[in-house]
XYZ file of C-alpha atoms in Angstrom:
629
model
C 81.244 120.980 133.749
C 83.825 119.816 136.277
C 82.239 119.282 139.761
C 84.847 121.591 141.350
C 83.782 124.557 139.195
C 80.081 123.729 139.592
C 80.381 123.831 143.397
C 82.359 127.061 143.237
C 79.778 128.744 141.005
C 77.005 127.734 143.386
C 78.966 129.101 146.337
C 79.793 132.311 144.433
C 76.120 132.954 143.649
C 74.767 131.786 147.016
C 73.817 135.241 148.296
C 72.040 136.325 145.081
C 70.156 133.011 144.918
C 69.010 133.107 148.535
C 68.248 136.831 148.423
C 66.147 136.842 145.231
C 64.514 133.383 145.231
C 61.040 133.993 146.773
C 60.529 130.861 148.870
C 64.017 131.121 150.377
C 64.338 134.891 150.741
C 60.959 135.140 152.527
C 62.196 132.649 155.106
C 65.727 134.061 155.620
C 65.433 137.780 154.973
C 62.990 140.646 155.525
C 62.567 141.305 151.789
C 63.612 139.845 148.429
C 65.291 142.954 146.989
C 68.974 143.781 146.813
C 69.869 146.915 148.780
C 72.086 149.772 147.611
C 75.064 148.726 149.738
C 74.873 145.240 148.228
C 74.903 146.681 144.712
C 77.964 148.696 145.739
C 79.703 145.515 146.879
C 78.903 143.838 143.552
C 80.283 146.832 141.674
C 83.462 146.787 143.739
C 83.736 143.009 143.167
C 83.508 143.497 139.411
C 86.308 146.096 139.481
C 88.553 143.841 141.569
C 87.992 140.879 139.243
C 88.766 142.944 136.146
C 92.035 144.350 137.510
C 93.230 141.206 139.264
C 92.473 138.734 136.474
C 93.664 140.592 133.405
C 96.963 138.643 133.367
C 95.630 135.193 134.155
C 97.117 132.673 131.651
C 94.186 130.235 131.583
C 90.413 130.213 131.855
C 90.635 127.926 134.876
C 92.799 130.433 136.777
C 90.421 133.247 135.856
C 87.377 131.316 137.107
C 89.174 130.250 140.289
C 90.007 133.843 141.222
C 86.529 135.024 140.279
C 84.931 132.435 142.572
C 87.306 133.260 145.434
C 86.524 137.028 145.365
C 82.792 136.328 144.915
C 82.751 134.054 147.960
C 84.518 136.697 150.029
C 81.851 139.212 148.965
C 79.141 136.709 149.884
C 80.693 136.336 153.334
C 80.534 140.124 153.903
C 76.919 140.415 152.705
C 75.753 137.428 154.769
C 77.444 138.971 157.825
C 75.632 142.276 157.242
C 72.306 140.449 157.121
C 72.941 138.040 159.976
C 76.277 136.878 161.509
C 74.847 133.367 161.891
C 74.403 133.151 158.130
C 78.015 134.229 157.683
C 79.249 131.519 160.055
C 77.145 128.860 158.290
C 78.433 130.042 154.923
C 82.033 129.929 156.183
C 81.570 126.355 157.400
C 80.152 125.248 154.055
C 83.005 127.035 152.268
C 85.570 125.301 154.482
C 84.017 121.867 153.910
C 83.957 122.480 150.169
C 87.628 123.475 150.126
C 88.625 120.439 152.195
C 86.785 118.112 149.837
C 88.413 119.727 146.843
C 91.899 119.026 148.274
C 93.168 116.014 146.356
C 95.966 114.001 148.052
C 97.287 113.164 144.568
C 98.204 116.824 143.945
C 101.915 117.671 144.096
C 103.180 121.037 145.345
C 106.625 122.439 144.631
C 107.251 125.183 147.212
C 110.044 127.750 147.249
C 111.020 128.986 150.718
C 112.626 132.393 150.245
C 113.527 135.651 151.915
C 113.206 139.054 150.309
C 116.644 140.196 151.481
C 118.481 137.115 150.096
C 120.318 137.638 146.726
C 120.224 133.889 145.847
C 116.451 133.965 146.346
C 116.196 136.954 143.999
C 118.235 135.056 141.385
C 115.950 132.019 141.707
C 112.724 134.018 141.242
C 112.697 134.150 137.393
C 113.815 130.502 137.167
C 111.042 129.345 139.490
C 108.488 131.437 137.577
C 109.580 129.781 134.336
C 109.257 126.332 135.923
C 105.761 127.185 137.099
C 104.783 128.335 133.628
C 106.259 125.279 131.870
C 105.211 122.491 134.245
C 102.193 123.866 136.089
C 99.051 121.705 136.132
C 95.952 121.452 138.284
C 97.576 118.487 140.039
C 101.151 119.789 139.866
C 101.201 123.191 141.487
C 103.873 125.716 142.401
C 103.990 128.089 145.378
C 106.278 130.467 147.257
C 106.517 131.114 150.996
C 108.290 134.087 152.579
C 110.067 132.750 155.667
C 110.318 136.272 157.130
C 106.518 136.457 157.298
C 105.978 132.850 158.360
C 108.973 131.931 160.553
C 107.097 129.136 162.338
C 106.529 127.309 159.051
C 110.247 127.592 158.296
C 111.066 126.164 161.734
C 108.609 123.313 161.192
C 110.516 122.202 158.100
C 113.945 122.877 159.569
C 114.925 125.823 157.409
C 117.499 128.198 158.854
C 116.408 131.803 158.265
C 119.364 133.592 159.755
C 121.450 136.090 157.815
C 124.294 133.585 157.176
C 121.967 130.710 156.274
C 122.922 128.494 153.337
C 119.382 127.066 153.178
C 117.895 130.064 151.433
C 116.421 129.475 149.020
C 115.046 125.990 149.662
C 112.770 124.215 147.187
C 110.695 121.306 148.512
C 108.263 118.890 146.839
C 105.119 117.950 148.813
C 102.419 115.344 148.282
C 99.423 114.953 150.631
C 100.983 117.550 152.992
C 104.122 115.437 153.328
C 107.562 116.403 152.125
C 108.836 114.137 149.367
C 112.123 115.778 148.421
C 114.020 119.050 148.789
C 117.019 121.002 147.560
C 119.525 121.749 148.986
C 119.818 118.577 151.045
C 120.827 118.803 154.710
C 123.105 116.124 156.206
C 123.067 114.485 159.624
C 125.305 117.189 161.099
C 123.215 119.935 159.491
C 125.772 120.326 156.756
C 124.111 121.770 153.697
C 125.017 120.140 150.361
C 125.899 122.523 147.570
C 123.220 122.854 144.877
C 123.083 125.181 141.861
C 119.525 126.431 141.336
C 119.422 126.392 137.540
C 116.416 125.480 135.405
C 117.842 122.154 134.209
C 119.121 121.176 137.659
C 115.709 121.692 139.243
C 113.934 119.735 136.484
C 116.394 116.868 136.897
C 116.499 116.891 140.720
C 112.727 116.732 141.192
C 111.998 114.685 138.050
C 109.602 117.356 136.825
C 109.476 116.024 133.256
C 108.386 112.534 134.363
C 106.115 113.964 137.043
C 104.504 116.305 134.523
C 103.917 113.430 132.083
C 102.253 111.351 134.791
C 100.115 114.242 136.064
C 99.105 115.344 132.560
C 97.927 111.862 131.544
C 96.040 111.533 134.844
C 94.371 114.909 134.266
C 93.236 113.970 130.773
C 91.934 110.558 131.806
C 90.025 112.000 134.774
C 88.278 114.404 132.437
C 87.054 111.682 130.079
C 83.844 111.553 132.053
C 83.338 115.307 131.663
C 83.712 117.891 128.893
C 86.948 116.617 127.362
C 87.008 119.268 124.644
C 86.896 122.103 127.213
C 89.657 120.530 129.287
C 91.744 119.869 126.187
C 91.295 123.407 124.928
C 92.311 124.784 128.301
C 95.447 122.649 128.337
C 96.290 123.721 124.797
C 96.023 127.378 125.799
C 98.266 126.696 128.756
C 100.910 125.113 126.541
C 100.680 127.860 123.911
C 101.608 130.427 126.590
C 104.997 128.724 127.130
C 107.864 130.750 125.677
C 110.306 127.840 125.478
C 109.610 126.185 122.109
C 111.247 122.848 122.966
C 109.238 122.526 126.170
C 106.035 123.430 124.342
C 106.716 120.825 121.638
C 107.389 118.204 124.303
C 104.089 118.946 126.028
C 102.167 118.881 122.763
C 103.668 115.453 122.036
C 102.566 114.109 125.420
C 99.083 115.397 124.805
C 99.041 113.752 121.377
C 100.048 110.352 122.765
C 97.281 110.595 125.347
C 94.717 111.431 122.665
C 95.797 108.611 120.337
C 95.609 106.014 123.119
C 91.854 106.530 123.445
C 88.888 105.100 121.584
C 88.873 105.852 117.849
C 85.743 108.013 117.819
C 86.836 110.082 120.815
C 90.368 110.384 119.447
C 89.124 111.687 116.075
C 87.127 114.487 117.674
C 89.910 115.483 120.049
C 92.593 115.243 117.361
C 90.595 117.558 115.141
C 90.283 120.046 118.005
C 93.994 119.670 118.728
C 95.035 120.275 115.094
C 92.655 123.200 114.615
C 94.163 124.869 117.667
C 97.712 123.995 116.617
C 97.235 125.368 113.102
C 95.877 128.654 114.371
C 97.977 131.710 113.639
C 98.538 132.253 117.381
C 100.774 129.158 117.586
C 104.271 129.593 116.210
C 104.894 128.004 112.832
C 108.119 126.329 113.992
C 106.304 124.657 116.903
C 103.255 123.564 114.902
C 105.404 122.146 112.073
C 107.501 120.136 114.517
C 104.451 118.764 116.332
C 102.726 117.736 113.085
C 105.946 116.077 111.888
C 106.198 114.191 115.195
C 102.565 113.118 114.813
C 103.316 111.710 111.367
C 106.289 109.809 112.791
C 104.173 108.524 115.669
C 101.484 107.269 113.292
C 104.126 105.694 111.054
C 104.985 103.184 113.782
C 101.305 102.304 114.274
C 99.977 102.206 110.726
C 100.846 98.531 110.199
C 99.421 97.250 113.501
C 96.244 99.357 113.494
C 95.688 100.433 109.903
C 92.100 101.637 110.397
C 93.036 103.959 113.267
C 95.951 105.283 111.228
C 93.765 105.869 108.171
C 91.104 107.728 110.139
C 93.783 109.866 111.781
C 95.462 110.648 108.444
C 92.165 111.711 106.906
C 91.475 114.027 109.854
C 94.969 115.494 109.501
C 94.582 116.114 105.761
C 91.251 117.846 106.295
C 92.785 120.129 108.932
C 96.040 120.816 107.061
C 94.366 121.601 103.749
C 93.590 125.199 104.767
C 97.295 125.881 105.343
C 98.740 123.655 102.641
C 101.492 126.104 101.684
C 102.920 126.346 105.220
C 102.703 122.590 105.900
C 103.557 121.094 102.525
C 106.301 118.841 103.933
C 103.934 117.485 106.559
C 101.116 116.968 104.028
C 103.464 114.903 101.856
C 104.306 112.733 104.868
C 100.618 112.281 105.704
C 99.782 111.281 102.117
C 102.590 108.729 102.059
C 101.392 107.373 105.388
C 97.822 107.223 104.096
C 99.003 105.312 101.042
C 100.788 102.777 103.263
C 97.665 102.164 105.295
C 95.454 101.798 102.220
C 97.964 99.426 100.641
C 97.968 97.307 103.798
C 94.182 96.965 103.426
C 94.445 96.033 99.738
C 92.877 99.314 98.535
C 95.505 99.895 95.863
C 93.585 102.410 93.751
C 92.939 104.751 96.693
C 96.561 104.347 97.806
C 97.810 105.276 94.334
C 95.519 108.316 94.200
C 96.841 109.446 97.603
C 100.398 109.424 96.212
C 99.356 110.902 92.870
C 97.928 113.920 94.712
C 101.450 114.913 95.824
C 102.644 117.885 93.763
C 106.162 116.926 92.669
C 106.745 120.258 90.927
C 105.830 122.384 93.936
C 107.768 125.585 94.481
C 107.433 125.383 98.273
C 108.970 121.921 98.626
C 111.889 120.908 96.447
C 111.958 117.167 95.779
C 115.213 115.492 94.858
C 115.300 113.295 91.785
C 115.560 110.227 94.001
C 112.463 111.231 96.013
C 110.483 111.903 92.845
C 111.454 108.545 91.383
C 110.532 106.617 94.549
C 107.100 108.246 94.946
C 106.167 108.041 91.254
C 107.359 104.458 90.832
C 105.391 103.454 93.931
C 102.346 105.117 92.382
C 102.857 103.102 89.186
C 103.198 99.895 91.200
C 99.910 100.506 93.003
C 98.092 101.260 89.742
C 99.511 98.054 88.247
C 98.240 96.056 91.220
C 94.813 97.506 90.515
C 95.253 96.589 86.788
C 94.673 100.204 85.767
C 96.973 100.438 82.743
C 96.001 103.946 81.621
C 96.708 105.646 84.965
C 99.854 103.554 85.406
C 101.083 104.755 82.011
C 100.364 108.391 82.927
C 102.275 108.070 86.203
C 105.105 106.289 84.377
C 105.455 109.124 81.890
C 105.858 111.560 84.810
C 108.835 109.675 86.257
C 110.663 109.142 82.960
C 113.092 111.980 83.646
C 113.466 111.223 87.368
C 114.279 107.500 87.029
C 117.862 107.890 85.821
C 119.768 106.096 88.581
C 120.422 102.357 87.923
C 118.018 100.926 90.584
C 115.178 103.246 89.579
C 115.898 102.834 85.868
C 115.687 99.054 86.175
C 112.384 99.301 88.042
C 111.106 101.795 85.467
C 111.841 99.334 82.638
C 110.084 96.506 84.480
C 106.977 98.624 85.067
C 107.015 99.838 81.461
C 107.031 96.231 80.220
C 104.165 95.382 82.582
C 102.147 98.386 81.362
C 102.594 97.288 77.730
C 101.627 93.758 78.703
C 98.546 95.017 80.560
C 97.447 97.129 77.576
C 97.668 94.150 75.203
C 100.757 95.404 73.329
C 102.372 92.000 73.571
C 105.093 92.400 70.939
C 106.448 95.623 72.539
C 106.192 93.998 75.979
C 108.098 90.921 74.761
C 110.900 93.155 73.436
C 111.170 94.887 76.830
C 111.128 91.624 78.753
C 113.930 90.145 76.619
C 116.062 93.242 77.185
C 115.485 92.927 80.934
C 116.419 89.234 80.881
C 119.794 90.085 79.329
C 120.723 92.712 81.937
C 122.948 91.912 84.894
C 121.107 90.737 87.969
C 119.858 87.673 89.779
C 119.367 84.604 87.611
C 115.901 84.059 89.053
C 114.752 87.514 87.914
C 116.321 87.005 84.486
C 114.392 83.763 84.021
C 111.156 85.424 85.143
C 111.608 88.136 82.520
C 112.472 85.517 79.865
C 109.346 83.537 80.700
C 107.234 86.716 80.531
C 108.787 87.455 77.124
C 107.863 83.943 75.959
C 104.233 84.333 77.047
C 103.906 87.717 75.338
C 105.495 86.368 72.146
C 103.043 83.456 71.998
C 100.164 85.949 72.365
C 101.442 88.190 69.553
C 99.507 88.168 66.265
C 101.226 86.114 63.559
C 103.720 88.259 61.635
C 107.325 88.393 60.503
C 108.218 90.292 63.703
C 106.748 87.513 65.803
C 108.689 84.932 63.810
C 111.923 86.836 64.472
C 111.098 86.977 68.169
C 110.381 83.242 68.254
C 113.707 82.559 66.560
C 115.480 84.684 69.161
C 113.811 82.844 72.016
C 114.344 79.423 70.519
C 118.060 79.996 69.979
C 118.564 81.358 73.489
C 120.262 78.643 75.556
C 118.334 79.667 78.659
C 115.049 78.777 76.973
C 115.901 75.093 77.491
C 114.835 75.553 81.139
C 111.474 77.132 80.302
C 108.256 75.220 80.882
C 106.931 76.192 77.430
C 109.989 75.169 75.441
C 108.004 72.620 73.386
C 105.353 75.173 72.424
C 108.006 77.700 71.388
C 109.704 75.087 69.215
C 106.446 74.213 67.426
C 105.684 77.846 66.788
C 109.203 78.519 65.579
C 109.184 75.572 63.178
C 105.750 76.652 61.911
C 104.047 73.414 62.868
C 100.348 73.074 63.519
C 99.307 73.477 67.174
C 96.110 71.873 68.462
C 93.877 73.470 71.061
C 94.268 70.613 73.528
C 98.013 71.346 73.578
C 97.301 74.842 74.929
C 95.248 73.936 77.999
C 98.141 74.021 80.469
C 99.599 77.165 78.898
C 96.209 78.888 78.945
C 95.732 78.109 82.662
C 98.974 79.944 83.481
C 97.884 83.203 81.813
C 96.863 86.280 83.774
C 93.249 87.536 83.571
C 94.006 90.361 81.112
C 95.791 87.865 78.822
C 92.677 85.676 78.624
C 90.411 88.420 77.363
C 88.785 88.342 73.927
C 90.996 89.556 71.120
C 89.703 92.524 69.062
C 88.356 91.604 65.597
C 88.360 87.894 66.473
C 84.627 87.244 66.875
C 84.812 85.923 70.428
C 88.178 84.147 70.319
C 90.561 84.825 73.169
C 93.921 86.424 72.484
C 95.655 83.052 72.722
C 93.136 81.286 70.450
C 93.344 84.053 67.838
C 97.165 84.059 67.892
C 97.396 80.265 67.538
C 94.745 80.226 64.791
C 96.701 82.815 62.772
C 99.894 80.844 63.348
C 98.231 77.668 62.087
C 97.022 79.559 59.008
C 100.604 80.558 58.198
C 101.745 76.974 58.826
C 99.060 75.715 56.391
C 100.311 78.191 53.771
C 103.731 76.536 54.017
C 102.238 73.069 53.447
C 99.661 73.745 50.719
C 99.502 75.795 47.569
C 95.723 75.991 47.946
C 93.106 74.592 50.316
C 89.350 74.613 50.617
C 87.758 76.792 53.235
C 85.980 73.807 54.777
C 89.226 71.884 55.241
C 91.017 75.039 56.413
C 88.351 75.485 59.123
C 88.974 71.897 60.283
C 92.716 72.479 60.532
C 92.232 75.784 62.389
C 89.457 74.288 64.571
C 87.056 77.093 63.661
C 84.033 77.514 61.391
C 84.768 77.927 57.621
C 83.280 81.429 57.700
C 85.601 82.477 60.502
C 88.563 80.874 58.709
C 87.691 82.920 55.585
C 87.451 86.148 57.611
C 90.800 85.448 59.270
C 92.512 84.741 55.955
C 91.002 87.875 54.389
C 92.163 90.049 57.277
C 95.732 88.656 57.197
C 95.934 89.099 53.430
C 94.689 92.706 53.752
C 97.293 93.406 56.441
C 99.990 91.801 54.222
C 100.780 89.198 56.832
C 99.769 86.435 54.408
C 100.414 86.286 50.652
C 97.553 84.770 48.682
C 93.989 85.245 47.499
C 90.507 83.845 48.170
C 88.270 82.284 45.532
C 84.893 82.772 47.154
C 83.000 81.122 44.248
C 84.895 77.843 44.518
C 85.500 78.197 48.287
C 89.296 77.941 48.058
C 92.266 79.871 49.376
C 95.160 80.149 46.943
C 98.576 80.685 48.569
C 101.680 82.068 46.906
C 103.639 79.371 45.052
C 107.205 79.089 46.224
C 110.195 78.378 44.031
C 111.418 74.751 44.488
C 114.978 75.898 45.211
C 113.878 78.243 47.988
C 111.839 75.451 49.543
C 114.869 73.154 49.236
C 117.069 75.743 50.957
C 114.593 76.122 53.808
C 114.454 72.374 54.340
C 118.241 72.080 54.347
C 118.445 74.937 56.837
C 115.897 73.278 59.092
C 117.766 69.957 58.865
C 121.054 71.623 59.798
C 119.458 73.349 62.745
C 118.014 70.066 63.980
C 121.407 68.321 63.622
C 123.055 71.187 65.494
C 120.432 70.916 68.255
C 121.107 67.162 68.587
C 124.854 67.798 68.831
C 124.351 70.379 71.557
C 122.201 67.972 73.570
C 124.785 65.205 73.212
C 127.536 67.610 74.294
C 125.491 68.569 77.317
C 124.796 64.985 78.390
C 128.220 63.437 77.508
C 130.767 66.248 77.240
C 133.882 64.009 77.482
C 132.720 61.573 74.813
C 131.616 64.431 72.554
C 135.001 66.190 72.824
C 136.890 62.957 72.122
C 134.685 62.190 69.095
C 135.237 65.674 67.678
C 139.011 65.392 68.056
C 139.010 61.958 66.407
C 137.047 63.243 63.386
C 139.375 66.215 63.030
């Protein structure tokens, strides 16, 4: 409890304590029982408190008035018992009031006269100012100059019937005047001033003064019951009729809360949001304040991610009970939470935060662009976490939304990456090649072409893979690829040794190095190259022993037999296995077809040599061609 209220409560109950506490009452009074007249005073006090305090806006005002009337009653009862006790009580009361006077408290005083029309016009404006900007250390008061003419003379205020100084509003600090309106010149000429709400706020700097006093009030109370002080201030703000002023004060309170220690801020923020989301606070005000809180956290989430994450989690827990009314704000909080989690490298939790956003909500209508951005970001986060299944689910949700060119391009890239991650290397290679042919930066095109090359190498041996290799080999851009030599060997169906794959294998991603299904422990790359070598052997031999085939494939004869049997069953290899003799019989080719293939290969090699010569010596090559023509 604040020391001011504790002292007041002790003073308010002084007579009952001294009258009923045996050691004290025996010393001060004749008996320790309350008399009838004292019970009558207490009854009268209760009636006065009920009628006088029924319109008090805050708990603090209610308690202040209660203590004041109780102390007056104590004074009367002490006087009835013994006037000396009353004098002693009055002295203690005076000392207590003097100590409670804080020189840092500002007072804005209106000097008025009942008969003055301008003073009557100012009354509702001044009451509104008091309601909007009143604090324990920024107080408002009114003084009737007709009742206190000496005070008006002290401050040089003319109270005559033709006075232009009524009303006068003055700002005091530590019993000294700081500023006033209207101003009076050297020759007592009164400057014109219009007493409007905005003019008074601007003239006395009430907004800045309120901010400074509010922050000071909150910080002073950190040593006491912060929740009680915060709740009292929230009630004070909720009583303001002006929505813009109320929102401004809520924002100041929020900034003060967020500038504290994390643990204290979490507790106070939860109290703040629970009060704000109560039905008694207008929906327009609470929505605006929550939106401003999201914007405030957005600027801090990168610098202090942990504080932002804790705050977002508190906000989601509080907003969940009124999700329908605050759906826009919940979406903003989830996006902010995802940013903070992504900054910490917690991609799965960040993706789940975005995935929880209901894109088909009736309350909030998302544009196609907004849907595409959120869903594609969700896919990206799942891909960073290497979760192909959830990435594919999120990708299917944004298929209809990603129709605009930038989103469509990103959708295609993520789709290729999902296929790659799921081990569907042929489909991924097709997507990557399509992306490499689309307009864009050359660097991105080459990245997609290189990804297509890697996926093609990892494809199981088949006619489709051969067609893809031919497409890559004949692409002029493939000359700049690091794995051009490997692609050429695979395209020409030459044998590839394991030691030639070491550098290529080191460049693969973790999911591309995993064991291939139905390969008895071989990695995807080893299985793909072994199947390729088996097809290359079928081009060189009509038949071969399993032992020699195992040597060429660099595997055990049993594994070579299993591989050949599987490829024959899947119709990727034409032939049969003689298990008794331990031989593999391949399909015999017609000599003319073999001759045609060799001529075609020779022509392609000659054409490749000509292209290289033309690239290195274009002038000589053009002159030689013209001479031969």
